[in-house]
Amino acid sequence: MAELVADCPRCGANRITFNLLSSITVKVNGWKHWYEVFSICRQCHHSTVFILIDVHNYYQYVHDTGLLNIEAAVNRYVENHGFVSLKDVINVEPPDHVPEQIEMVFREGATCLSVNCWNAAGTMFRLCIDLVTKGLMPEEDTEGLNARIRKSLGLRLQWLFENGKLPEGIKELSTCVQQDGNDGAHDGSLEKEDAENLLDFTMILLERIYTEPERVRLASERREQRRNQSN
């Protein structure tokens, strides 16, 4: 039987052995697979669902053998990324085609939102916006653009709108960013409505910058393929 050595979140035993009884693959990215694995602690006999991820040097062996068919502790072959808990109750999924780093930050914000941590959620959504808008700024020196504008999210958003780098239609929604974001980061005073306002702007921003252009690109690609096939 496959085994995992880990700390037990149910009884607190350190580096105890778990029997691995069931496994499903929940995400695939190239060679890397994410597994949710149902396991039983040998100390308290309670169950835990661990999140395990392939290790590069051994992923082919795990794929060929099957995680549950490994006749030893699987710690050598996978990384333990914690266990399924309340933090995984996410009611909001990120838009499609978002870069991985930004998707991770968004999911952290969504996790905080789902457990009523409004300040933490607002700060994470603000970080999403910060990462997106930094990527929209020109690298070269531009008239009217200085280091203060580049550093400040509020000033950066204003510059991007004024210079046509962001759609005018979402400008009104952006008013929540500077005030609410700073409140969450510095004063700890965000309420549910504030966090949800930041979520709304973040969702629309990600869709406009990443999702919609990629959908158009993929549709154009399919159209070109159909045109080539008909010739």
Coordinates of N, CA and C in Angstrom, one line a residue:
M1 N 0.8 -1.2 0.0 CA 0.0 0.0 0.0 C 0.9 1.2 0.0
A2 N 0.5 2.2 -0.8 CA 1.2 3.5 -0.8 C 1.0 4.2 0.5
E3 N 2.1 4.9 0.9 CA 2.0 5.6 2.2 C 2.6 7.1 2.0
L4 N 2.2 7.9 2.9 CA 2.7 9.3 2.9 C 3.1 9.6 4.4
V5 N 4.2 10.2 4.6 CA 4.7 10.7 5.9 C 4.5 12.2 6.0
A6 N 3.6 12.6 6.9 CA 3.3 14.0 7.0 C 2.8 14.3 8.4
D7 N 2.7 15.5 8.8 CA 2.0 15.9 10.0 C 0.5 15.8 9.9
C8 N -0.1 15.3 10.9 CA -1.5 15.0 10.9 C -2.3 16.3 11.4
P9 N -3.2 16.9 10.5 CA -3.9 18.0 10.9 C -5.1 17.7 11.8
R10 N -5.4 16.4 12.0 CA -6.5 16.0 12.9 C -6.1 15.7 14.3
C11 N -4.9 15.1 14.5 CA -4.5 14.8 15.9 C -3.2 15.5 16.3
G12 N -2.5 16.1 15.3 CA -1.3 16.9 15.6 C 0.0 16.1 15.6
A13 N -0.1 14.8 15.3 CA 1.1 13.9 15.3 C 2.1 14.4 14.3
N14 N 3.3 14.5 14.6 CA 4.3 14.9 13.7 C 4.9 13.8 12.9
R15 N 5.1 14.0 11.6 CA 5.7 13.0 10.7 C 5.2 11.6 11.0
I16 N 3.9 11.5 10.9 CA 3.2 10.2 11.1 C 2.9 9.6 9.7
T17 N 2.7 8.3 9.6 CA 2.5 7.6 8.3 C 1.0 7.6 8.1
F18 N 0.6 7.9 6.8 CA -0.8 7.8 6.4 C -0.9 6.7 5.3
N19 N -2.0 6.0 5.4 CA -2.3 5.0 4.3 C -3.1 5.8 3.2
L20 N -2.6 5.7 2.0 CA -3.3 6.3 0.9 C -4.3 5.4 0.2
L21 N -5.5 5.8 0.3 CA -6.6 4.9 -0.2 C -7.2 5.2 -1.5
S22 N -7.2 6.5 -1.8 CA -7.8 6.9 -3.1 C -7.2 8.2 -3.6
S23 N -7.1 8.3 -4.9 CA -6.5 9.5 -5.5 C -7.2 9.9 -6.8
I24 N -7.3 11.2 -7.0 CA -7.8 11.8 -8.2 C -6.9 12.9 -8.7
T25 N -6.8 13.0 -10.0 CA -6.0 14.1 -10.6 C -6.9 15.3 -10.8
V26 N -6.6 16.4 -10.2 CA -7.5 17.6 -10.3 C -6.9 18.7 -11.2
K27 N -5.7 18.6 -11.6 CA -5.1 19.6 -12.5 C -3.9 19.0 -13.2
V28 N -3.7 19.3 -14.5 CA -2.6 18.9 -15.2 C -2.0 20.1 -15.9
N29 N -0.7 20.3 -15.8 CA 0.1 21.4 -16.5 C 1.4 20.8 -17.1
G30 N 1.3 20.3 -18.3 CA 2.5 19.7 -18.9 C 2.7 18.3 -18.2
W31 N 3.9 18.2 -17.7 CA 4.2 16.9 -17.0 C 3.7 16.9 -15.6
K32 N 3.4 18.1 -15.0 CA 3.1 18.2 -13.6 C 1.6 17.9 -13.4
H33 N 1.3 17.0 -12.5 CA -0.1 16.6 -12.1 C -0.3 17.0 -10.6
W34 N -1.5 17.5 -10.4 CA -1.9 17.8 -9.0 C -2.9 16.7 -8.6
Y35 N -2.7 16.1 -7.4 CA -3.5 15.0 -6.9 C -4.2 15.4 -5.6
E36 N -5.4 15.0 -5.4 CA -6.1 15.1 -4.1 C -6.2 13.6 -3.7
V37 N -5.6 13.3 -2.5 CA -5.4 11.9 -2.1 C -6.1 11.7 -0.7
F38 N -7.1 10.8 -0.7 CA -7.8 10.5 0.5 C -6.9 9.5 1.3
S39 N -6.6 9.9 2.6 CA -5.7 9.1 3.4 C -6.2 8.9 4.8
I40 N -5.6 7.9 5.5 CA -5.9 7.6 6.9 C -4.7 7.7 7.8
C41 N -4.8 8.5 8.9 CA -3.6 8.6 9.8 C -3.5 7.3 10.6
R42 N -2.3 6.8 10.7 CA -2.2 5.5 11.5 C -2.2 5.8 13.0
Q43 N -2.1 7.1 13.4 CA -2.1 7.4 14.8 C -3.6 7.6 15.3
C44 N -4.4 8.4 14.7 CA -5.7 8.7 15.2 C -6.8 8.0 14.3
H45 N -6.4 7.5 13.2 CA -7.4 6.8 12.3 C -8.4 7.7 11.7
H46 N -8.1 9.0 11.6 CA -9.0 9.9 11.0 C -8.5 10.2 9.6
S47 N -9.4 10.7 8.7 CA -9.1 10.9 7.3 C -8.6 12.3 7.1
T48 N -7.8 12.5 6.0 CA -7.4 13.8 5.5 C -7.2 13.6 4.0
V49 N -7.6 14.7 3.3 CA -7.3 14.7 1.8 C -6.1 15.6 1.6
F50 N -5.0 15.0 1.2 CA -3.8 15.8 0.9 C -3.7 16.2 -0.5
I51 N -3.1 17.3 -0.8 CA -2.8 17.8 -2.1 C -1.3 17.6 -2.4
L52 N -1.1 16.7 -3.4 CA 0.2 16.2 -3.8 C 0.5 16.6 -5.2
I53 N 1.8 17.0 -5.5 CA 2.2 17.5 -6.8 C 3.4 16.7 -7.2
D54 N 3.5 16.3 -8.5 CA 4.6 15.6 -9.1 C 5.9 16.3 -8.8
V55 N 7.0 15.6 -8.6 CA 8.4 16.1 -8.5 C 9.0 15.8 -9.9
H56 N 9.7 16.8 -10.5 CA 10.2 16.7 -11.9 C 11.0 15.4 -12.1
N57 N 11.9 15.0 -11.2 CA 12.8 13.9 -11.5 C 12.1 12.5 -11.5
Y58 N 10.9 12.5 -10.9 CA 10.2 11.2 -10.8 C 8.8 11.2 -11.4
Y59 N 8.4 12.2 -12.1 CA 7.0 12.3 -12.6 C 6.7 11.1 -13.5
Q60 N 7.6 10.7 -14.4 CA 7.3 9.7 -15.4 C 7.1 8.4 -14.7
Y61 N 7.8 8.1 -13.6 CA 7.6 6.9 -12.8 C 6.3 6.9 -12.2
V62 N 5.9 8.0 -11.6 CA 4.6 8.1 -11.0 C 3.4 7.9 -12.0
H63 N 3.6 8.6 -13.2 CA 2.5 8.4 -14.2 C 2.4 7.0 -14.7
D64 N 3.6 6.3 -14.9 CA 3.6 5.0 -15.4 C 3.1 4.0 -14.3
T65 N 3.5 4.2 -13.1 CA 3.2 3.2 -12.0 C 1.8 3.5 -11.4
G66 N 1.4 4.7 -11.3 CA 0.2 5.1 -10.6 C 0.5 5.4 -9.2
L67 N 0.1 6.5 -8.7 CA 0.4 7.0 -7.3 C 0.1 6.0 -6.3
L68 N -1.0 5.3 -6.3 CA -1.5 4.4 -5.3 C -0.8 3.0 -5.4
N69 N -0.1 2.8 -6.5 CA 0.6 1.5 -6.7 C 2.0 1.5 -6.3
I70 N 2.5 2.7 -5.8 CA 3.9 2.8 -5.3 C 4.0 2.0 -4.0
E71 N 4.9 1.1 -3.9 CA 5.0 0.2 -2.7 C 6.0 0.8 -1.7
A72 N 5.7 2.1 -1.3 CA 6.6 2.7 -0.3 C 6.0 4.1 0.0
A73 N 6.7 4.9 0.8 CA 6.3 6.2 1.0 C 6.4 7.0 -0.2
V74 N 5.4 7.8 -0.6 CA 5.5 8.6 -1.9 C 6.2 9.9 -1.7
N75 N 6.7 10.2 -0.6 CA 7.3 11.5 -0.3 C 8.5 11.8 -1.3
R76 N 9.1 10.7 -1.7 CA 10.3 10.9 -2.7 C 9.8 11.3 -4.0
Y77 N 8.6 11.0 -4.4 CA 8.1 11.2 -5.7 C 7.1 12.4 -5.9
V78 N 6.6 12.9 -4.8 CA 5.6 14.0 -4.9 C 5.9 15.0 -3.8
E79 N 5.5 16.3 -4.0 CA 5.6 17.3 -3.0 C 4.2 17.4 -2.3
N80 N 4.3 17.6 -1.0 CA 3.0 17.7 -0.2 C 2.7 19.2 -0.1
H81 N 1.6 19.6 -0.7 CA 1.2 21.0 -0.7 C 0.0 21.3 0.2
G82 N 0.0 20.5 1.3 CA -1.0 20.8 2.3 C -2.2 19.9 2.1
F83 N -3.4 20.3 2.7 CA -4.5 19.4 2.7 C -5.8 20.3 2.4
V84 N -6.8 19.6 1.9 CA -8.1 20.3 1.6 C -8.7 20.7 2.9
S85 N -9.1 22.0 3.0 CA -9.7 22.5 4.2 C -10.6 23.7 3.9
L86 N -11.0 24.5 4.8 CA -11.9 25.6 4.6 C -11.4 26.6 3.6
K87 N -10.0 26.7 3.5 CA -9.4 27.6 2.6 C -9.7 27.3 1.1
D88 N -10.1 26.1 0.9 CA -10.4 25.6 -0.5 C -11.8 25.9 -0.9
V89 N -12.6 26.5 0.0 CA -14.0 26.8 -0.4 C -14.0 28.2 -1.1
I90 N -13.9 28.1 -2.5 CA -13.8 29.3 -3.3 C -15.1 29.3 -4.2
N91 N -15.8 30.4 -4.1 CA -17.0 30.6 -4.8 C -16.8 31.4 -6.1
V92 N -15.6 31.9 -6.3 CA -15.3 32.7 -7.5 C -14.1 32.2 -8.2
E93 N -14.2 31.8 -9.5 CA -13.1 31.3 -10.3 C -12.5 32.5 -11.1
P94 N -11.2 32.5 -11.3 CA -10.6 33.5 -12.1 C -11.0 33.4 -13.6
P95 N -11.0 34.5 -14.3 CA -11.4 34.4 -15.8 C -10.4 33.5 -16.5
D96 N -10.8 33.1 -17.7 CA -9.9 32.2 -18.5 C -8.7 33.0 -19.0
H97 N -7.6 32.3 -19.3 CA -6.4 32.8 -20.0 C -5.7 33.8 -19.2
V98 N -5.8 33.7 -17.9 CA -5.0 34.7 -17.0 C -3.6 34.1 -16.7
P99 N -2.6 34.9 -16.8 CA -1.2 34.3 -16.4 C -1.2 33.7 -15.1
E100 N -0.4 32.6 -15.0 CA -0.4 31.8 -13.8 C -0.1 32.6 -12.5
Q101 N 0.8 33.5 -12.5 CA 1.2 34.2 -11.3 C 0.0 35.0 -10.8
I102 N -0.7 35.7 -11.8 CA -1.9 36.5 -11.4 C -3.0 35.6 -11.0
E103 N -3.2 34.5 -11.6 CA -4.3 33.6 -11.2 C -4.1 33.1 -9.8
M104 N -2.8 32.8 -9.4 CA -2.6 32.4 -8.0 C -2.9 33.5 -7.0
V105 N -2.6 34.7 -7.3 CA -3.0 35.8 -6.4 C -4.5 36.0 -6.4
F106 N -5.1 35.9 -7.5 CA -6.6 36.0 -7.5 C -7.2 34.9 -6.7
R107 N -6.8 33.7 -6.8 CA -7.3 32.6 -6.0 C -7.1 32.8 -4.5
E108 N -6.0 33.4 -4.2 CA -5.8 33.6 -2.8 C -6.8 34.7 -2.3
G109 N -7.0 35.7 -3.1 CA -8.0 36.7 -2.8 C -9.4 36.1 -2.7
A110 N -9.8 35.2 -3.6 CA -11.1 34.5 -3.6 C -11.2 33.6 -2.3
T111 N -10.1 33.0 -1.9 CA -10.1 32.2 -0.7 C -10.4 33.0 0.5
C112 N -9.7 34.2 0.6 CA -10.0 35.1 1.7 C -11.4 35.6 1.7
L113 N -11.9 35.9 0.5 CA -13.3 36.4 0.4 C -14.3 35.3 0.9
S114 N -14.0 34.0 0.6 CA -14.9 33.0 1.0 C -15.0 32.7 2.5
V115 N -14.0 33.1 3.2 CA -13.9 32.9 4.7 C -14.1 34.3 5.4
N116 N -14.6 35.3 4.7 CA -15.0 36.6 5.3 C -13.8 37.4 5.8
C117 N -12.6 37.2 5.2 CA -11.5 38.0 5.5 C -11.4 39.1 4.5
W118 N -12.2 40.2 4.7 CA -12.4 41.2 3.7 C -11.1 42.0 3.5
N119 N -10.3 42.3 4.5 CA -9.1 43.1 4.3 C -8.1 42.3 3.5
A120 N -7.9 41.0 3.8 CA -7.0 40.2 3.1 C -7.4 40.0 1.7
A121 N -8.7 39.8 1.4 CA -9.2 39.7 0.1 C -9.0 40.9 -0.7
G122 N -9.3 42.1 -0.2 CA -9.1 43.3 -0.9 C -7.7 43.6 -1.2
T123 N -6.8 43.2 -0.3 CA -5.3 43.4 -0.6 C -4.9 42.5 -1.7
M124 N -5.4 41.3 -1.8 CA -5.0 40.4 -2.8 C -5.5 40.8 -4.2
F125 N -6.8 41.3 -4.2 CA -7.3 41.8 -5.5 C -6.6 43.0 -5.9
R126 N -6.2 43.9 -5.0 CA -5.4 45.1 -5.3 C -4.1 44.7 -5.9
L127 N -3.5 43.6 -5.4 CA -2.2 43.1 -5.9 C -2.4 42.6 -7.3
C128 N -3.5 41.9 -7.6 CA -3.8 41.5 -9.0 C -3.7 42.7 -9.9
I129 N -4.5 43.7 -9.5 CA -4.6 44.9 -10.4 C -3.2 45.6 -10.5
D130 N -2.4 45.6 -9.4 CA -1.1 46.1 -9.5 C -0.2 45.4 -10.5
L131 N -0.2 44.0 -10.5 CA 0.6 43.2 -11.4 C 0.1 43.4 -12.8
V132 N -1.2 43.5 -13.1 CA -1.7 43.7 -14.4 C -1.2 45.0 -15.0
T133 N -1.5 46.1 -14.2 CA -1.2 47.4 -14.7 C 0.3 47.7 -14.9
K134 N 1.1 47.1 -14.0 CA 2.6 47.3 -14.2 C 3.0 46.7 -15.6
G135 N 2.3 45.6 -16.0 CA 2.7 45.0 -17.3 C 2.2 45.9 -18.5
L136 N 1.3 46.8 -18.2 CA 0.8 47.7 -19.3 C 1.6 49.0 -19.5
M137 N 2.5 49.2 -18.5 CA 3.3 50.5 -18.6 C 4.4 50.4 -19.6
P138 N 4.7 51.4 -20.4 CA 5.8 51.4 -21.3 C 7.1 51.3 -20.6
E139 N 8.1 50.6 -21.1 CA 9.4 50.5 -20.5 C 10.2 51.7 -20.7
E140 N 10.0 52.4 -21.9 CA 10.8 53.5 -22.2 C 10.3 54.8 -21.5
D141 N 11.1 55.8 -21.4 CA 10.7 57.1 -20.9 C 9.6 57.7 -21.8
T142 N 8.5 58.2 -21.2 CA 7.5 58.9 -21.9 C 7.1 60.2 -21.3
E143 N 6.8 61.2 -22.1 CA 6.5 62.5 -21.6 C 5.3 62.4 -20.6
G144 N 5.4 63.0 -19.5 CA 4.3 63.0 -18.5 C 4.3 61.7 -17.6
L145 N 5.2 60.8 -17.8 CA 5.3 59.6 -17.0 C 6.5 59.7 -16.2
N146 N 6.4 59.6 -14.9 CA 7.5 59.6 -14.0 C 7.5 58.5 -13.0
A147 N 8.6 58.4 -12.1 CA 8.7 57.3 -11.2 C 7.6 57.3 -10.2
R148 N 7.0 58.4 -9.8 CA 5.9 58.4 -8.9 C 4.7 57.8 -9.4
I149 N 4.4 58.1 -10.7 CA 3.3 57.5 -11.4 C 3.5 56.0 -11.5
R150 N 4.6 55.6 -11.9 CA 4.9 54.1 -12.0 C 4.8 53.4 -10.7
K151 N 5.1 54.0 -9.6 CA 5.1 53.4 -8.3 C 3.7 53.3 -7.7
S152 N 2.9 54.3 -7.9 CA 1.5 54.4 -7.3 C 0.5 53.8 -8.1
L153 N -0.3 52.8 -7.6 CA -1.3 52.2 -8.3 C -2.4 53.2 -8.8
G154 N -2.8 54.0 -7.9 CA -3.8 55.0 -8.2 C -3.4 55.9 -9.3
L155 N -2.2 56.5 -9.3 CA -1.7 57.4 -10.3 C -1.5 56.6 -11.6
R156 N -1.0 55.3 -11.5 CA -0.8 54.5 -12.7 C -2.1 54.3 -13.4
L157 N -3.2 53.9 -12.7 CA -4.5 53.7 -13.3 C -4.9 55.0 -14.0
Q158 N -4.8 56.1 -13.4 CA -5.2 57.4 -14.0 C -4.4 57.6 -15.3
W159 N -3.1 57.4 -15.3 CA -2.3 57.6 -16.5 C -2.7 56.6 -17.6
L160 N -3.0 55.3 -17.2 CA -3.4 54.3 -18.2 C -4.7 54.7 -18.9
F161 N -5.7 55.2 -18.1 CA -6.9 55.6 -18.7 C -6.7 56.8 -19.6
E162 N -6.0 57.8 -19.1 CA -5.8 59.0 -19.9 C -5.1 58.8 -21.2
N163 N -4.2 57.7 -21.2 CA -3.5 57.5 -22.4 C -4.0 56.3 -23.2
G164 N -5.2 55.9 -23.0 CA -5.9 54.9 -23.8 C -5.4 53.5 -23.6
K165 N -4.7 53.2 -22.5 CA -4.2 51.9 -22.3 C -5.2 51.0 -21.6
L166 N -6.2 51.6 -21.1 CA -7.3 50.8 -20.4 C -8.6 51.3 -21.0
P167 N -9.6 50.4 -21.1 CA -10.9 50.8 -21.7 C -11.6 51.8 -20.8
E168 N -12.1 52.9 -21.5 CA -12.8 53.9 -20.8 C -14.0 53.4 -20.0
G169 N -14.6 52.3 -20.5 CA -15.9 51.8 -20.0 C -15.7 51.3 -18.6
I170 N -14.5 51.0 -18.1 CA -14.3 50.4 -16.8 C -13.7 51.5 -15.8
K171 N -13.6 52.7 -16.3 CA -12.9 53.7 -15.5 C -13.7 54.0 -14.2
E172 N -15.1 54.1 -14.3 CA -15.9 54.4 -13.1 C -15.7 53.3 -12.0
L173 N -15.6 52.0 -12.4 CA -15.4 51.0 -11.5 C -14.1 51.1 -10.7
S174 N -13.1 51.7 -11.4 CA -11.8 51.7 -10.8 C -11.7 52.7 -9.6
T175 N -12.7 53.5 -9.3 CA -12.6 54.4 -8.2 C -12.5 53.7 -6.9
C176 N -12.9 52.4 -6.8 CA -12.8 51.6 -5.6 C -11.4 51.2 -5.2
V177 N -10.5 51.3 -6.2 CA -9.2 50.6 -6.1 C -8.3 51.4 -5.1
Q178 N -8.1 52.6 -5.3 CA -7.1 53.3 -4.5 C -7.6 53.5 -3.0
Q179 N -8.8 53.9 -2.8 CA -9.4 54.1 -1.5 C -9.5 52.8 -0.7
D180 N -10.3 51.9 -1.4 CA -10.6 50.6 -0.7 C -9.3 49.8 -0.5
G181 N -8.5 49.8 -1.5 CA -7.2 49.0 -1.4 C -6.3 49.5 -0.4
N182 N -6.1 50.8 -0.3 CA -5.3 51.4 0.7 C -5.8 51.1 2.1
D183 N -7.2 51.3 2.2 CA -7.8 51.0 3.5 C -7.5 49.6 4.0
G184 N -7.6 48.6 3.1 CA -7.4 47.3 3.5 C -6.0 47.0 3.9
A185 N -5.0 47.6 3.2 CA -3.6 47.4 3.4 C -3.1 48.1 4.7
H186 N -3.7 49.3 5.0 CA -3.1 50.1 6.1 C -4.0 50.2 7.3
D187 N -5.3 50.3 7.1 CA -6.2 50.6 8.2 C -6.9 49.3 8.7
G188 N -7.0 48.3 7.9 CA -7.8 47.1 8.3 C -9.3 47.4 8.5
S189 N -9.8 48.3 7.6 CA -11.2 48.7 7.7 C -12.1 48.3 6.6
L190 N -11.7 47.4 5.7 CA -12.5 47.0 4.6 C -13.8 46.2 5.1
E191 N -14.9 46.5 4.5 CA -16.1 45.7 4.7 C -16.3 44.8 3.6
K192 N -17.4 43.9 3.7 CA -17.7 43.0 2.6 C -17.9 43.7 1.3
E193 N -18.7 44.8 1.3 CA -19.0 45.5 0.1 C -17.7 46.1 -0.6
D194 N -16.8 46.5 0.2 CA -15.5 47.1 -0.3 C -14.7 46.0 -1.0
A195 N -14.6 44.8 -0.4 CA -13.9 43.7 -1.0 C -14.6 43.2 -2.3
E196 N -15.9 43.2 -2.3 CA -16.6 42.8 -3.5 C -16.5 43.8 -4.6
N197 N -16.4 45.1 -4.3 CA -16.2 46.1 -5.3 C -14.8 45.9 -6.0
L198 N -13.8 45.6 -5.2 CA -12.5 45.3 -5.7 C -12.5 44.0 -6.5
L199 N -13.2 43.0 -6.1 CA -13.4 41.8 -6.9 C -14.0 42.1 -8.2
D200 N -15.1 42.9 -8.3 CA -15.7 43.2 -9.5 C -14.8 43.9 -10.5
F201 N -14.0 44.9 -10.0 CA -13.1 45.6 -10.9 C -12.0 44.6 -11.4
T202 N -11.5 43.8 -10.5 CA -10.4 42.9 -10.9 C -10.9 41.9 -11.9
M203 N -12.1 41.3 -11.8 CA -12.7 40.4 -12.7 C -12.8 41.1 -14.1
I204 N -13.3 42.2 -14.2 CA -13.5 42.9 -15.5 C -12.2 43.3 -16.1
L205 N -11.2 43.7 -15.3 CA -9.9 44.1 -15.8 C -9.2 42.9 -16.4
L206 N -9.3 41.7 -15.7 CA -8.6 40.5 -16.2 C -9.3 40.0 -17.5
E207 N -10.6 40.1 -17.5 CA -11.3 39.7 -18.7 C -11.0 40.6 -19.9
R208 N -10.9 41.9 -19.7 CA -10.6 42.8 -20.8 C -9.1 42.7 -21.3
I209 N -8.2 42.5 -20.4 CA -6.8 42.5 -20.7 C -6.3 41.1 -21.2
Y210 N -6.9 40.0 -20.7 CA -6.4 38.7 -21.0 C -7.4 37.8 -21.7
T211 N -8.7 37.7 -21.1 CA -9.6 36.7 -21.6 C -10.1 37.1 -23.0
E212 N -10.6 38.3 -23.2 CA -11.2 38.7 -24.4 C -10.2 38.7 -25.6
P213 N -9.0 39.2 -25.5 CA -8.1 39.2 -26.6 C -7.7 37.7 -26.9
E214 N -7.6 36.9 -25.9 CA -7.2 35.5 -26.2 C -8.3 34.8 -26.9
R215 N -9.6 35.0 -26.5 CA -10.7 34.4 -27.2 C -10.8 34.8 -28.7
V216 N -10.5 36.1 -28.9 CA -10.5 36.6 -30.3 C -9.4 36.0 -31.1
R217 N -8.2 35.8 -30.5 CA -7.1 35.2 -31.1 C -7.4 33.8 -31.5
L218 N -8.0 33.0 -30.6 CA -8.3 31.6 -30.8 C -9.4 31.5 -31.9
A219 N -10.4 32.4 -31.8 CA -11.4 32.4 -32.9 C -10.8 32.7 -34.2
S220 N -9.9 33.6 -34.3 CA -9.3 33.9 -35.6 C -8.4 32.7 -36.1
E221 N -7.8 32.1 -35.2 CA -7.0 30.9 -35.5 C -7.9 29.8 -36.1
R222 N -9.0 29.6 -35.4 CA -10.0 28.5 -35.9 C -10.5 28.9 -37.3
R223 N -10.8 30.2 -37.5 CA -11.3 30.7 -38.8 C -10.3 30.4 -39.8
E224 N -9.0 30.7 -39.5 CA -8.0 30.5 -40.5 C -7.8 29.0 -40.9
Q225 N -7.9 28.2 -39.8 CA -7.8 26.7 -40.1 C -9.0 26.2 -41.0
R226 N -10.2 26.7 -40.7 CA -11.3 26.3 -41.6 C -11.1 26.8 -43.0
R227 N -10.6 28.0 -43.2 CA -10.3 28.6 -44.5 C -9.3 27.7 -45.2
N228 N -8.3 27.3 -44.5 CA -7.3 26.5 -45.2 C -7.8 25.1 -45.6
Q229 N -8.7 24.6 -44.7 CA -9.3 23.3 -45.0 C -10.2 23.3 -46.2
S230 N -10.9 24.5 -46.4 CA -11.8 24.6 -47.5 C -11.1 24.8 -48.9
N231 N -9.8 25.2 -48.8 CA -9.1 25.5 -50.1 C -8.5 24.2 -50.7

